[in-house]
Amino acid sequence: MRFTIKCPHCGARGIARSIEKVSPTSWLLDFQCDDVTCGHTYRTQLDMYPPETPIPRRTRRETAALQFGE
């Protein structure tokens, strides 16, 4: 899978070239414009929210024993 974001300089497709993990829920992504005449590079930040509240695990349901012909 390839991360792409529109280039803020010319509007062409920008492709993620490197990803740097800053924290367990935050990354810095470096993009480069796919248009060779532009070649603009730019950095974005990707954060997951809410970073401090994980999704609670559901308790496992007990399975009922199936009784055939009793």
Coordinates of C-alpha atoms in Angstrom, one line a residue:
M1 CA 0.0 0.0 0.0
R2 CA 1.3 3.4 -0.9
F3 CA 0.4 6.6 1.0
T4 CA -0.4 9.5 -1.3
I5 CA -1.5 13.1 -0.6
K6 CA -2.0 15.9 -3.1
C7 CA 1.0 18.2 -3.4
P8 CA 0.3 21.5 -1.8
H9 CA 2.5 23.2 -4.4
C10 CA 1.2 22.0 -7.7
G11 CA -1.8 19.7 -6.9
A12 CA -0.2 16.5 -8.4
R13 CA 0.1 13.3 -6.5
G14 CA 2.6 13.2 -3.6
I15 CA 4.1 9.8 -2.6
A16 CA 5.3 9.0 0.9
R17 CA 9.0 8.3 0.8
S18 CA 9.8 7.8 4.4
I19 CA 8.0 7.2 7.7
E20 CA 9.5 8.1 11.1
K21 CA 7.8 6.8 14.3
V22 CA 7.7 9.6 16.9
S23 CA 5.6 7.8 19.6
P24 CA 3.4 4.7 19.8
T25 CA 0.5 6.8 18.3
S26 CA 2.4 9.4 16.1
W27 CA 4.4 9.3 12.9
L28 CA 6.2 11.8 10.6
L29 CA 5.8 11.1 6.9
D30 CA 8.0 12.7 4.2
F31 CA 6.3 13.1 0.8
Q32 CA 7.7 13.9 -2.7
C33 CA 5.6 15.2 -5.5
D34 CA 5.3 12.7 -8.4
D35 CA 5.4 15.5 -11.0
V36 CA 9.1 15.7 -12.1
T37 CA 8.9 19.4 -13.0
C38 CA 7.7 20.2 -9.5
G39 CA 9.6 17.7 -7.3
H40 CA 8.3 19.5 -4.1
T41 CA 9.0 17.6 -0.8
Y42 CA 6.9 18.1 2.3
R43 CA 6.4 16.6 5.7
T44 CA 3.1 15.6 7.4
Q45 CA 2.3 14.2 10.8
L46 CA -0.1 11.3 11.4
D47 CA -1.6 11.0 14.9
M48 CA -4.1 8.4 16.2
Y49 CA -6.8 9.8 18.5
P50 CA -7.6 9.3 21.2
P51 CA -4.0 8.2 22.0
E52 CA -4.6 7.7 25.8
T53 CA -7.8 5.6 25.6
P54 CA -7.5 2.2 24.1
I55 CA -10.6 0.4 22.9
P56 CA -11.7 -1.8 25.8
R57 CA -11.7 -5.5 25.3
R58 CA -15.0 -7.3 25.3
T59 CA -15.4 -10.2 27.7
R60 CA -15.5 -13.5 26.0
R61 CA -19.0 -15.2 25.9
E62 CA -19.4 -18.7 27.2
T63 CA -20.5 -21.2 24.6
A64 CA -23.5 -23.3 25.3
A65 CA -23.0 -27.0 25.0
L66 CA -25.2 -28.5 22.2
Q67 CA -27.2 -31.5 23.2
F68 CA -28.4 -33.7 20.5
G69 CA -30.9 -36.5 21.0
E70 CA -31.0 -36.5 24.8

